[in-house]
Structure formats: C-alpha cells, structure tokens
C-alpha cells in the first residue's frame, strides 16, 4: 500500500511526462551554450512563478527551502553571462491556482520529479560544454542526494494516502502543472504541430 498514491499519481501523469519529454527537444536545445542559456531562461520564468505559489499554499518552508531552484537558475544564467538587467526582465509564467497544501504538493511533485531525469540531462550538458559546478547548478539539483530527496518527497506524498479529496487535488494540480510547463517550455513545438 506504501506505493498506492504514488503509483496512481505516476500513472495519471505518465502521458504528460511522455509529451513533455518528446516536445522539450532538450538535446537539440542544449547543443549550443546559447541554446542552453535560453532553455534556462524559460525554466527561470516557470520557477519564478511556481515557487512562490507553492510556498504560499504549502506553508512549509522547512520542507521547501532545499527544493527551491530559482537561486540556482539565476546563478547559472549569471555564470553564462546573462546581464543583470536582462535577468530581471525575463518573462514569468502564470501559475495555476493552488488552493491548498495538497495542490501545492502536486505542483511540487512535477518540479521535484524533474530532478530525476535532470541528472541525465545535466551530465550530458556538463560533458558537452565542459561545465562542472558553475553553470550547471539547476540540473545538478540535489546531486548525490537525489535519491534521498526523492525518498523524502515520496514520504510526503504518502501523507495524503487514504485522503481521496487531498489525492484528487494533488493529482489535478500535478496534471495541470505538467500541462502548463509543456506550454511554457515547448511553445515552438506546439506551434509547429498546429
Ligand atoms: C522539465 C521536464 C520534465 C519534468 C517536469 C519531469 C518530471 C518528472 C517526474 C514528476 C518524475 C517522477 C515520476 C515518478 O513519480 O516516478 C520524473 C521521472 C523521470 N524522468 Fe522526468 N521530467 C522531465 C523531463 C525529463 C526528460 C527530458 C527525461 C529524459 C532524459 C526524463 C527522464 C526521467 C526519468 C528517467 C525518470 C524516472 C527516474 C526514476 O524512476 O528513478 N524526464 N520526471
């Protein structure tokens, strides 16, 4: 039963994950440093909108603090030479409505889950562009602690086990966050498909 809610959540969001993985086209986008910087700038806009929204609805900074990646995105963009004025002027996404801690947990599931595949992407970018720590902080994310951080996140998900209303809010927010992220990161792919 330990995996019940998590297994259902993973199944409910699997089509979104597949769609994002397909449309993100990350290998092509990180092939040049300029392309990598542009991708980080889009991710910055998403995290800049969602982290405050999640923080407000979750109301648990002790849990969230080490999972915030906006400072990492800013550090990477600065390292890659983005001028301070341009960093401040980057566009932000519009966050979905997160009415309660369950919904915030669903949105955070998407951001935290991205640290898993992000390990593969980060290693690829590091090798391609000769980056180790600086410039790679967002994708390095929890680094060697990735497994432990994911286990702790899964324990948090399990708190909503046996709470159908909470699970519904959590799942709905996760699906909506995936969809919003796909729109925000893959606008060009969507335009091509239209
Ligand atoms: C920004 C885009 C992405 C987001 C938001 C995202 C989100 C997620 C989430 C939520 C999970 C957790 C699934 C679970 O509950 O077990 C996950 C797992 C995973 N993702 Fe992604 N993902 C993204 C892009 C990618 C890409 C491009 C790849 C391909 C390299 C990838 C590879 C993986 C892998 C391999 C796992 C499973 C890791 C494991 O089970 O140990 N992801 N991702």
Coordinates of N, CA and C and ligand atoms in Angstrom, one line a residue:
X1 N 0.8 -1.2 0.0 CA 0.0 0.0 0.0 C 0.9 1.3 0.0
X2 N 2.2 1.1 0.4 CA 3.0 2.2 0.5 C 3.1 3.0 -0.8
X3 N 3.1 2.2 -1.9 CA 3.2 2.9 -3.2 C 1.9 3.3 -3.9
X4 N 0.8 3.1 -3.2 CA -0.5 3.3 -3.8 C -0.7 4.6 -4.5
X5 N -0.7 5.7 -3.6 CA -0.9 7.0 -4.2 C 0.2 7.4 -5.2
X6 N 1.4 7.1 -4.9 CA 2.5 7.5 -5.8 C 2.3 6.8 -7.1
X7 N 2.0 5.5 -7.1 CA 1.8 4.7 -8.3 C 0.6 5.3 -9.2
X8 N -0.5 5.7 -8.5 CA -1.6 6.3 -9.2 C -1.2 7.6 -9.8
X9 N -0.5 8.4 -9.0 CA -0.1 9.7 -9.5 C 0.8 9.6 -10.7
X10 N 1.8 8.7 -10.6 CA 2.7 8.5 -11.7 C 1.9 8.0 -13.0
X11 N 1.0 7.1 -12.8 CA 0.2 6.7 -14.0 C -0.7 7.8 -14.5
X12 N -1.2 8.6 -13.6 CA -2.1 9.7 -14.1 C -1.3 10.8 -14.9
X13 N 0.0 10.9 -14.6 CA 0.8 11.9 -15.2 C 1.7 11.4 -16.3
X14 N 1.7 10.1 -16.5 CA 2.6 9.5 -17.5 C 2.4 10.1 -18.9
X15 N 1.2 10.3 -19.4 CA 1.1 10.8 -20.7 C 1.7 12.2 -20.8
X16 N 1.5 13.0 -19.7 CA 2.1 14.4 -19.7 C 3.6 14.3 -19.7
X17 N 4.2 13.3 -18.9 CA 5.6 13.2 -18.9 C 6.2 12.8 -20.3
X18 N 5.5 11.9 -20.9 CA 5.9 11.5 -22.3 C 5.8 12.6 -23.2
X19 N 4.7 13.4 -23.2 CA 4.6 14.6 -24.1 C 5.7 15.6 -23.9
X20 N 6.0 15.9 -22.6 CA 7.0 16.9 -22.3 C 8.4 16.4 -22.7
X21 N 8.6 15.1 -22.5 CA 9.9 14.5 -22.8 C 10.1 14.6 -24.4
X22 N 9.0 14.4 -25.1 CA 9.1 14.4 -26.5 C 9.2 15.8 -27.1
X23 N 8.4 16.7 -26.5 CA 8.4 18.1 -27.1 C 9.5 19.0 -26.6
X24 N 10.1 18.6 -25.5 CA 11.1 19.5 -25.0 C 12.3 19.6 -25.9
X25 N 12.6 18.5 -26.6 CA 13.7 18.5 -27.6 C 15.0 19.0 -27.0
X26 N 15.3 18.5 -25.7 CA 16.3 19.1 -24.9 C 17.7 18.9 -25.6
X27 N 17.9 17.8 -26.2 CA 19.3 17.6 -26.8 C 19.6 18.6 -27.8
X28 N 18.6 18.9 -28.7 CA 18.8 20.0 -29.7 C 19.0 21.4 -29.0
X29 N 18.2 21.6 -28.0 CA 18.2 22.9 -27.3 C 19.4 23.2 -26.5
X30 N 20.1 22.2 -26.0 CA 21.3 22.4 -25.2 C 22.6 22.2 -26.1
X31 N 22.4 22.0 -27.4 CA 23.6 21.6 -28.2 C 24.5 22.8 -28.3
X32 N 24.0 24.0 -28.1 CA 24.9 25.2 -28.1 C 24.8 25.9 -26.7
X33 N 25.8 26.6 -26.3 CA 25.7 27.3 -25.0 C 24.5 28.3 -25.0
X34 N 24.4 29.0 -26.1 CA 23.3 30.0 -26.3 C 21.9 29.3 -26.1
X35 N 21.8 28.1 -26.7 CA 20.5 27.4 -26.6 C 20.3 26.9 -25.2
X36 N 21.3 26.5 -24.5 CA 21.2 26.0 -23.1 C 20.8 27.2 -22.3
X37 N 21.4 28.4 -22.5 CA 21.1 29.6 -21.7 C 19.6 30.0 -22.0
X38 N 19.2 29.8 -23.2 CA 17.8 30.2 -23.5 C 16.8 29.2 -22.8
X39 N 17.2 27.9 -22.7 CA 16.3 27.0 -22.0 C 16.3 27.3 -20.5
X40 N 17.4 27.6 -19.9 CA 17.5 28.0 -18.5 C 16.6 29.3 -18.3
X41 N 16.6 30.2 -19.2 CA 15.8 31.4 -19.1 C 14.3 31.1 -19.0
X42 N 13.9 30.1 -19.8 CA 12.5 29.7 -19.8 C 12.2 29.0 -18.5
X43 N 13.1 28.1 -18.0 CA 12.9 27.4 -16.8 C 12.8 28.4 -15.6
X44 N 13.6 29.5 -15.7 CA 13.6 30.5 -14.7 C 12.2 31.1 -14.6
X45 N 11.6 31.4 -15.8 CA 10.3 32.0 -15.8 C 9.2 31.1 -15.1
X46 N 9.4 29.8 -15.3 CA 8.5 28.9 -14.7 C 8.7 28.8 -13.2
X47 N 9.9 28.6 -12.8 CA 10.2 28.5 -11.3 C 9.9 29.8 -10.6
X48 N 10.1 31.0 -11.3 CA 9.8 32.3 -10.7 C 8.4 32.4 -10.3
X49 N 7.5 31.8 -11.1 CA 6.1 31.9 -10.9 C 5.6 30.8 -9.9
X50 N 6.1 29.6 -10.1 CA 5.6 28.4 -9.3 C 6.1 28.4 -7.9
X51 N 7.4 28.7 -7.7 CA 8.0 28.5 -6.3 C 7.2 29.4 -5.3
X52 N 7.0 30.7 -5.6 CA 6.2 31.5 -4.6 C 4.8 30.9 -4.4
X53 N 4.1 30.5 -5.5 CA 2.8 30.0 -5.4 C 2.8 28.7 -4.6
X54 N 3.7 27.8 -4.8 CA 3.8 26.6 -4.0 C 4.1 27.0 -2.5
X55 N 5.0 27.9 -2.3 CA 5.4 28.3 -1.0 C 4.2 28.8 -0.2
X56 N 3.4 29.6 -0.8 CA 2.2 30.1 -0.1 C 1.2 29.0 0.2
X57 N 0.9 28.1 -0.7 CA -0.1 27.1 -0.5 C 0.4 26.0 0.4
X58 N 1.7 25.7 0.3 CA 2.3 24.6 1.1 C 2.5 25.1 2.6
X59 N 2.9 26.3 2.7 CA 3.2 26.9 4.1 C 4.1 26.0 4.9
X60 N 5.2 25.5 4.3 CA 6.1 24.6 5.0 C 7.5 24.9 4.4
X61 N 8.1 26.0 4.8 CA 9.4 26.4 4.2 C 10.5 25.5 4.5
X62 N 10.4 24.8 5.7 CA 11.4 23.9 6.1 C 11.5 22.8 5.1
X63 N 10.4 22.4 4.6 CA 10.4 21.3 3.6 C 10.8 21.8 2.2
X64 N 10.4 23.0 1.9 CA 10.5 23.5 0.5 C 11.9 24.1 0.3
X65 N 12.5 24.7 1.3 CA 13.7 25.5 1.1 C 14.8 24.9 0.2
X66 N 15.1 23.6 0.6 CA 16.2 23.0 -0.2 C 15.7 22.5 -1.5
X67 N 14.4 22.6 -1.8 CA 13.9 22.2 -3.1 C 13.7 23.4 -4.1
X68 N 14.0 24.6 -3.6 CA 13.9 25.8 -4.4 C 15.0 25.8 -5.4
X69 N 14.7 26.0 -6.7 CA 15.8 26.0 -7.7 C 15.9 27.3 -8.4
X70 N 15.1 28.3 -8.0 CA 15.2 29.6 -8.7 C 16.6 30.3 -8.4
X71 N 17.2 30.2 -7.2 CA 18.5 30.7 -7.0 C 19.6 30.0 -7.9
X72 N 19.4 28.8 -8.1 CA 20.3 28.0 -9.0 C 20.2 28.5 -10.4
X73 N 18.9 28.7 -10.9 CA 18.7 29.2 -12.2 C 19.4 30.6 -12.4
X74 N 19.2 31.4 -11.4 CA 19.8 32.8 -11.5 C 21.4 32.7 -11.6
X75 N 21.9 31.8 -10.7 CA 23.4 31.6 -10.6 C 23.9 31.1 -12.0
X76 N 23.2 30.1 -12.5 CA 23.6 29.6 -13.8 C 23.6 30.6 -14.9
X77 N 22.5 31.4 -15.0 CA 22.3 32.4 -16.0 C 23.4 33.5 -15.9
X78 N 23.7 33.9 -14.7 CA 24.8 34.8 -14.4 C 26.1 34.3 -14.9
X79 N 26.4 33.0 -14.5 CA 27.6 32.4 -14.9 C 27.7 32.3 -16.5
X80 N 26.6 32.1 -17.1 CA 26.6 32.0 -18.6 C 26.5 33.4 -19.2
X81 N 26.7 34.5 -18.4 CA 26.9 35.8 -19.0 C 25.6 36.6 -19.2
X82 N 24.5 36.2 -18.7 CA 23.3 37.0 -18.9 C 23.4 38.3 -18.1
X83 N 23.3 39.4 -18.7 CA 23.4 40.7 -17.9 C 22.3 40.8 -16.9
X84 N 22.6 41.5 -15.8 CA 21.7 41.6 -14.7 C 20.3 42.2 -15.1
X85 N 20.4 43.2 -16.0 CA 19.1 43.9 -16.5 C 18.3 42.9 -17.2
X86 N 18.9 42.0 -18.1 CA 18.1 41.0 -18.8 C 17.5 40.0 -17.9
X87 N 18.3 39.6 -16.9 CA 17.8 38.6 -15.9 C 16.6 39.1 -15.2
X88 N 16.6 40.4 -14.8 CA 15.5 41.0 -14.1 C 14.2 41.1 -15.0
X89 N 14.5 41.2 -16.4 CA 13.4 41.4 -17.3 C 12.8 40.1 -17.9
X90 N 13.4 39.0 -17.5 CA 12.9 37.7 -18.1 C 11.4 37.5 -17.8
X91 N 10.7 37.1 -18.8 CA 9.2 36.9 -18.6 C 8.9 35.7 -17.6
X92 N 7.9 35.8 -16.8 CA 7.4 34.8 -15.9 C 6.2 34.2 -16.4
X93 N 6.0 32.9 -16.1 CA 4.8 32.2 -16.4 C 3.7 32.6 -15.5
X94 N 2.5 32.2 -15.8 CA 1.3 32.5 -14.9 C 1.0 31.2 -14.1
X95 N 1.2 31.2 -12.8 CA 1.0 29.9 -12.1 C -0.5 29.5 -12.1
X96 N -0.7 28.2 -12.0 CA -2.1 27.7 -11.8 C -2.5 28.0 -10.4
X97 N -3.8 28.0 -10.1 CA -4.3 28.2 -8.8 C -4.0 27.0 -7.9
X98 N -3.4 27.2 -6.8 CA -3.1 26.2 -5.8 C -3.8 26.5 -4.5
X99 N -5.0 25.9 -4.4 CA -5.9 26.3 -3.3 C -5.5 25.7 -1.9
X100 N -4.7 24.7 -1.8 CA -4.4 24.1 -0.5 C -3.0 23.3 -0.6
X101 N -2.6 22.8 0.6 CA -1.3 22.1 0.6 C -1.3 20.9 -0.3
X102 N -2.4 20.2 -0.5 CA -2.4 19.0 -1.4 C -2.1 19.5 -2.8
X103 N -2.7 20.5 -3.3 CA -2.4 21.0 -4.6 C -1.0 21.5 -4.8
X104 N -0.5 22.1 -3.7 CA 0.9 22.6 -3.8 C 1.9 21.4 -3.9
X105 N 1.5 20.3 -3.2 CA 2.3 19.1 -3.2 C 2.3 18.5 -4.6
X106 N 1.2 18.6 -5.3 CA 1.1 18.0 -6.7 C 1.9 18.8 -7.6
X107 N 1.9 20.2 -7.5 CA 2.8 21.0 -8.3 C 4.2 20.7 -8.0
X108 N 4.6 20.6 -6.7 CA 6.0 20.3 -6.4 C 6.4 19.0 -6.9
X109 N 5.5 18.0 -6.9 CA 5.8 16.7 -7.5 C 6.5 16.8 -8.9
X110 N 5.9 17.7 -9.7 CA 6.4 17.9 -11.1 C 7.8 18.5 -11.0
X111 N 8.0 19.5 -10.2 CA 9.3 20.1 -10.1 C 10.4 19.2 -9.5
X112 N 10.0 18.5 -8.5 CA 10.9 17.5 -7.9 C 11.2 16.4 -8.8
X113 N 10.2 15.9 -9.5 CA 10.4 14.7 -10.4 C 11.4 15.1 -11.5
X114 N 11.4 16.4 -11.9 CA 12.3 16.8 -12.9 C 13.8 16.7 -12.5
X115 N 14.0 16.6 -11.2 CA 15.4 16.4 -10.8 C 16.0 15.0 -11.1
X116 N 15.0 14.1 -11.4 CA 15.4 12.7 -11.7 C 16.0 12.6 -13.1
X117 N 15.2 13.0 -14.1 CA 15.6 13.0 -15.5 C 16.7 14.0 -15.6
X118 N 16.7 15.1 -14.8 CA 17.6 16.2 -14.9 C 19.1 15.7 -14.7
X119 N 19.2 14.6 -13.9 CA 20.6 14.1 -13.7 C 21.2 13.7 -15.0
X120 N 20.4 13.0 -15.9 CA 20.9 12.6 -17.2 C 21.2 13.8 -18.0
X121 N 20.3 14.8 -18.0 CA 20.5 15.9 -18.9 C 21.7 16.7 -18.4
X122 N 21.8 16.9 -17.1 CA 23.0 17.6 -16.5 C 24.3 17.0 -16.9
X123 N 24.4 15.7 -16.8 CA 25.6 15.0 -17.2 C 26.0 15.3 -18.7
X124 N 24.9 15.2 -19.5 CA 25.1 15.5 -20.9 C 25.6 16.9 -21.2
X125 N 25.0 17.9 -20.6 CA 25.4 19.3 -20.7 C 26.8 19.5 -20.2
X126 N 27.1 18.9 -19.0 CA 28.4 19.1 -18.4 C 29.5 18.6 -19.4
X127 N 29.3 17.4 -19.9 CA 30.3 16.8 -20.8 C 30.4 17.6 -22.1
X128 N 29.3 18.1 -22.6 CA 29.3 18.8 -23.9 C 30.0 20.1 -23.8
X129 N 29.7 20.9 -22.7 CA 30.2 22.3 -22.7 C 31.3 22.5 -21.6
X130 N 31.8 21.4 -21.0 CA 32.9 21.5 -20.1 C 32.5 22.2 -18.8
X131 N 31.2 22.0 -18.4 CA 30.8 22.6 -17.1 C 30.8 21.6 -16.0
X132 N 31.2 22.0 -14.8 CA 31.1 21.1 -13.7 C 30.1 21.6 -12.7
X133 N 30.5 22.5 -11.8 CA 29.6 23.1 -10.8 C 28.9 24.3 -11.4
X134 N 29.8 25.4 -11.6 CA 29.2 26.6 -12.1 C 28.5 26.5 -13.5
X135 N 27.3 27.0 -13.6 CA 26.6 26.9 -14.8 C 25.7 25.7 -14.9
X136 N 25.9 24.8 -13.9 CA 25.1 23.5 -14.0 C 24.3 23.3 -12.7
X137 N 24.1 24.3 -11.9 CA 23.5 24.2 -10.6 C 22.1 23.7 -10.7
X138 N 21.3 24.2 -11.7 CA 19.9 23.8 -11.8 C 19.8 22.4 -12.1
X139 N 20.5 21.9 -13.1 CA 20.4 20.5 -13.5 C 21.1 19.5 -12.5
X140 N 22.1 20.0 -11.8 CA 22.7 19.2 -10.7 C 21.7 19.0 -9.6
X141 N 21.0 20.0 -9.3 CA 19.9 20.0 -8.3 C 20.4 19.3 -7.0
X142 N 19.8 18.2 -6.6 CA 20.2 17.6 -5.4 C 21.5 16.7 -5.5
X143 N 22.0 16.6 -6.7 CA 23.3 15.8 -6.9 C 23.2 14.5 -6.3
X144 N 24.3 14.1 -5.5 CA 24.3 12.8 -4.9 C 23.2 12.5 -3.9
X145 N 22.5 13.6 -3.5 CA 21.4 13.4 -2.5 C 20.0 13.2 -3.3
X146 N 20.1 13.1 -4.6 CA 18.9 13.0 -5.4 C 17.9 11.8 -4.9
X147 N 18.5 10.7 -4.7 CA 17.7 9.5 -4.2 C 17.1 9.8 -2.9
X148 N 17.8 10.3 -2.0 CA 17.3 10.6 -0.6 C 16.3 11.7 -0.6
X149 N 16.5 12.7 -1.4 CA 15.5 13.8 -1.5 C 14.2 13.2 -2.2
X150 N 14.3 12.3 -3.1 CA 13.1 11.8 -3.8 C 12.4 10.9 -2.8
X151 N 13.1 10.1 -2.0 CA 12.5 9.3 -1.0 C 11.7 10.1 0.0
X152 N 12.3 11.2 0.4 CA 11.7 12.1 1.4 C 10.4 12.7 0.8
X153 N 10.5 13.0 -0.5 CA 9.3 13.6 -1.2 C 8.2 12.6 -1.3
X154 N 8.6 11.3 -1.5 CA 7.6 10.3 -1.6 C 6.9 10.0 -0.3
X155 N 7.7 10.2 0.8 CA 7.1 10.1 2.1 C 6.1 11.2 2.3
X156 N 6.3 12.4 1.8 CA 5.4 13.5 1.9 C 4.1 13.2 1.1
X157 N 4.3 12.6 -0.1 CA 3.1 12.2 -0.8 C 2.2 11.2 -0.1
X158 N 2.9 10.3 0.7 CA 2.2 9.2 1.4 C 1.3 9.8 2.5
X159 N 1.5 11.1 2.9 CA 0.6 11.7 3.9 C -0.8 11.8 3.4
X160 N -1.0 11.8 2.1 CA -2.3 12.0 1.5 C -3.0 10.7 1.2
X161 N -2.3 9.6 1.5 CA -2.8 8.3 1.3 C -4.1 8.2 2.2
X162 N -5.2 7.6 1.6 CA -6.4 7.5 2.4 C -7.2 8.8 2.5
X163 N -6.8 9.8 1.8 CA -7.5 11.1 1.8 C -7.9 11.4 0.3
X164 N -9.1 10.9 -0.1 CA -9.4 11.0 -1.5 C -9.6 12.4 -2.0
X165 N -10.0 13.3 -1.2 CA -10.2 14.7 -1.6 C -8.8 15.3 -1.8
X166 N -7.9 15.0 -0.9 CA -6.5 15.5 -1.0 C -5.8 14.9 -2.2
X167 N -6.0 13.6 -2.4 CA -5.4 13.0 -3.6 C -5.9 13.6 -4.9
X168 N -7.2 13.9 -4.9 CA -7.8 14.4 -6.2 C -7.2 15.8 -6.5
X169 N -7.0 16.6 -5.4 CA -6.5 18.0 -5.6 C -5.0 17.9 -6.0
X170 N -4.3 17.0 -5.4 CA -2.9 16.8 -5.7 C -2.7 16.3 -7.1
X171 N -3.5 15.4 -7.5 CA -3.4 14.8 -8.9 C -3.7 15.9 -10.0
X172 N -4.8 16.6 -9.7 CA -5.3 17.6 -10.6 C -4.2 18.7 -10.8
X173 N -3.6 19.1 -9.7 CA -2.6 20.1 -9.8 C -1.3 19.6 -10.5
X174 N -1.0 18.3 -10.3 CA 0.2 17.8 -10.9 C 0.0 17.7 -12.5
X175 N -1.2 17.3 -12.9 CA -1.5 17.2 -14.3 C -1.5 18.6 -14.9
X176 N -2.1 19.6 -14.2 CA -2.2 21.0 -14.7 C -0.8 21.6 -14.8
X177 N 0.1 21.3 -13.8 CA 1.4 21.8 -13.8 C 2.2 21.3 -14.9
X178 N 2.1 20.0 -15.2 CA 2.8 19.4 -16.3 C 2.3 20.1 -17.6
X179 N 1.0 20.3 -17.7 CA 0.5 20.9 -19.0 C 1.0 22.3 -19.1
X180 N 1.0 23.1 -18.0 CA 1.5 24.5 -18.0 C 3.0 24.5 -18.4
X181 N 3.7 23.5 -17.8 CA 5.2 23.5 -18.1 C 5.4 23.2 -19.6
X182 N 4.6 22.3 -20.1 CA 4.8 22.0 -21.5 C 4.5 23.2 -22.4
X183 N 3.4 23.9 -22.1 CA 3.1 25.1 -22.8 C 4.2 26.1 -22.8
X184 N 4.7 26.3 -21.5 CA 5.7 27.3 -21.3 C 7.0 27.0 -22.0
X185 N 7.4 25.7 -21.9 CA 8.8 25.3 -22.4 C 8.8 24.9 -23.8
X186 N 7.6 24.5 -24.3 CA 7.6 23.9 -25.7 C 6.7 24.7 -26.6
X187 N 6.6 26.0 -26.4 CA 5.7 26.8 -27.3 C 6.0 26.6 -28.8
X188 N 7.3 26.5 -29.1 CA 7.7 26.4 -30.5 C 7.2 25.0 -31.1
X189 N 7.4 23.9 -30.3 CA 7.0 22.6 -30.8 C 5.5 22.6 -31.0
X190 N 4.7 23.3 -30.0 CA 3.3 23.3 -30.1 C 2.9 24.1 -31.4
X191 N 3.6 25.2 -31.7 CA 3.3 26.0 -32.9 C 3.5 25.2 -34.1
X192 N 4.6 24.4 -34.1 CA 4.9 23.6 -35.3 C 3.8 22.5 -35.6
X193 N 3.3 22.0 -34.4 CA 2.3 20.9 -34.6 C 0.9 21.4 -35.0
X194 N 0.7 22.7 -34.7 CA -0.6 23.3 -35.0 C -0.8 23.5 -36.5
Ligands
LIG1 C1 11.1 19.6 -17.5 C2 10.7 18.4 -17.9 C3 10.4 17.2 -17.0 C4 9.6 17.1 -15.9 C5 8.8 18.2 -15.3 C6 9.7 15.8 -15.5 C7 9.1 15.3 -14.4 C8 9.3 14.0 -13.9 C9 8.5 13.4 -12.7 C10 7.4 14.1 -12.0 C11 9.1 12.2 -12.5 C12 8.7 11.3 -11.4 C13 7.9 10.1 -11.9 C14 7.6 9.2 -10.7 O1 6.7 9.5 -9.9 O2 8.3 8.2 -10.5 C15 10.1 12.0 -13.5 C16 10.9 10.9 -13.5 C17 11.8 10.6 -14.5 N1 12.1 11.4 -15.6 FE1 11.3 13.2 -16.0 N2 10.6 15.1 -16.3 C18 11.0 15.9 -17.2 C19 11.9 15.7 -18.3 C20 12.5 14.5 -18.5 C21 13.4 14.2 -19.6 C22 13.7 15.2 -20.7 C23 13.8 13.0 -19.4 C24 14.8 12.3 -20.2 C25 16.1 12.3 -20.0 C26 13.3 12.5 -18.1 C27 13.5 11.3 -17.6 C28 13.0 10.8 -16.4 C29 13.4 9.6 -15.8 C30 14.4 8.6 -16.3 C31 12.6 9.4 -14.6 C32 12.5 8.3 -13.7 C33 13.6 8.2 -12.7 C34 13.4 7.0 -11.8 O3 12.3 6.4 -11.8 O4 14.3 6.8 -11.0 N3 12.5 13.4 -17.6 N4 10.2 13.1 -14.3

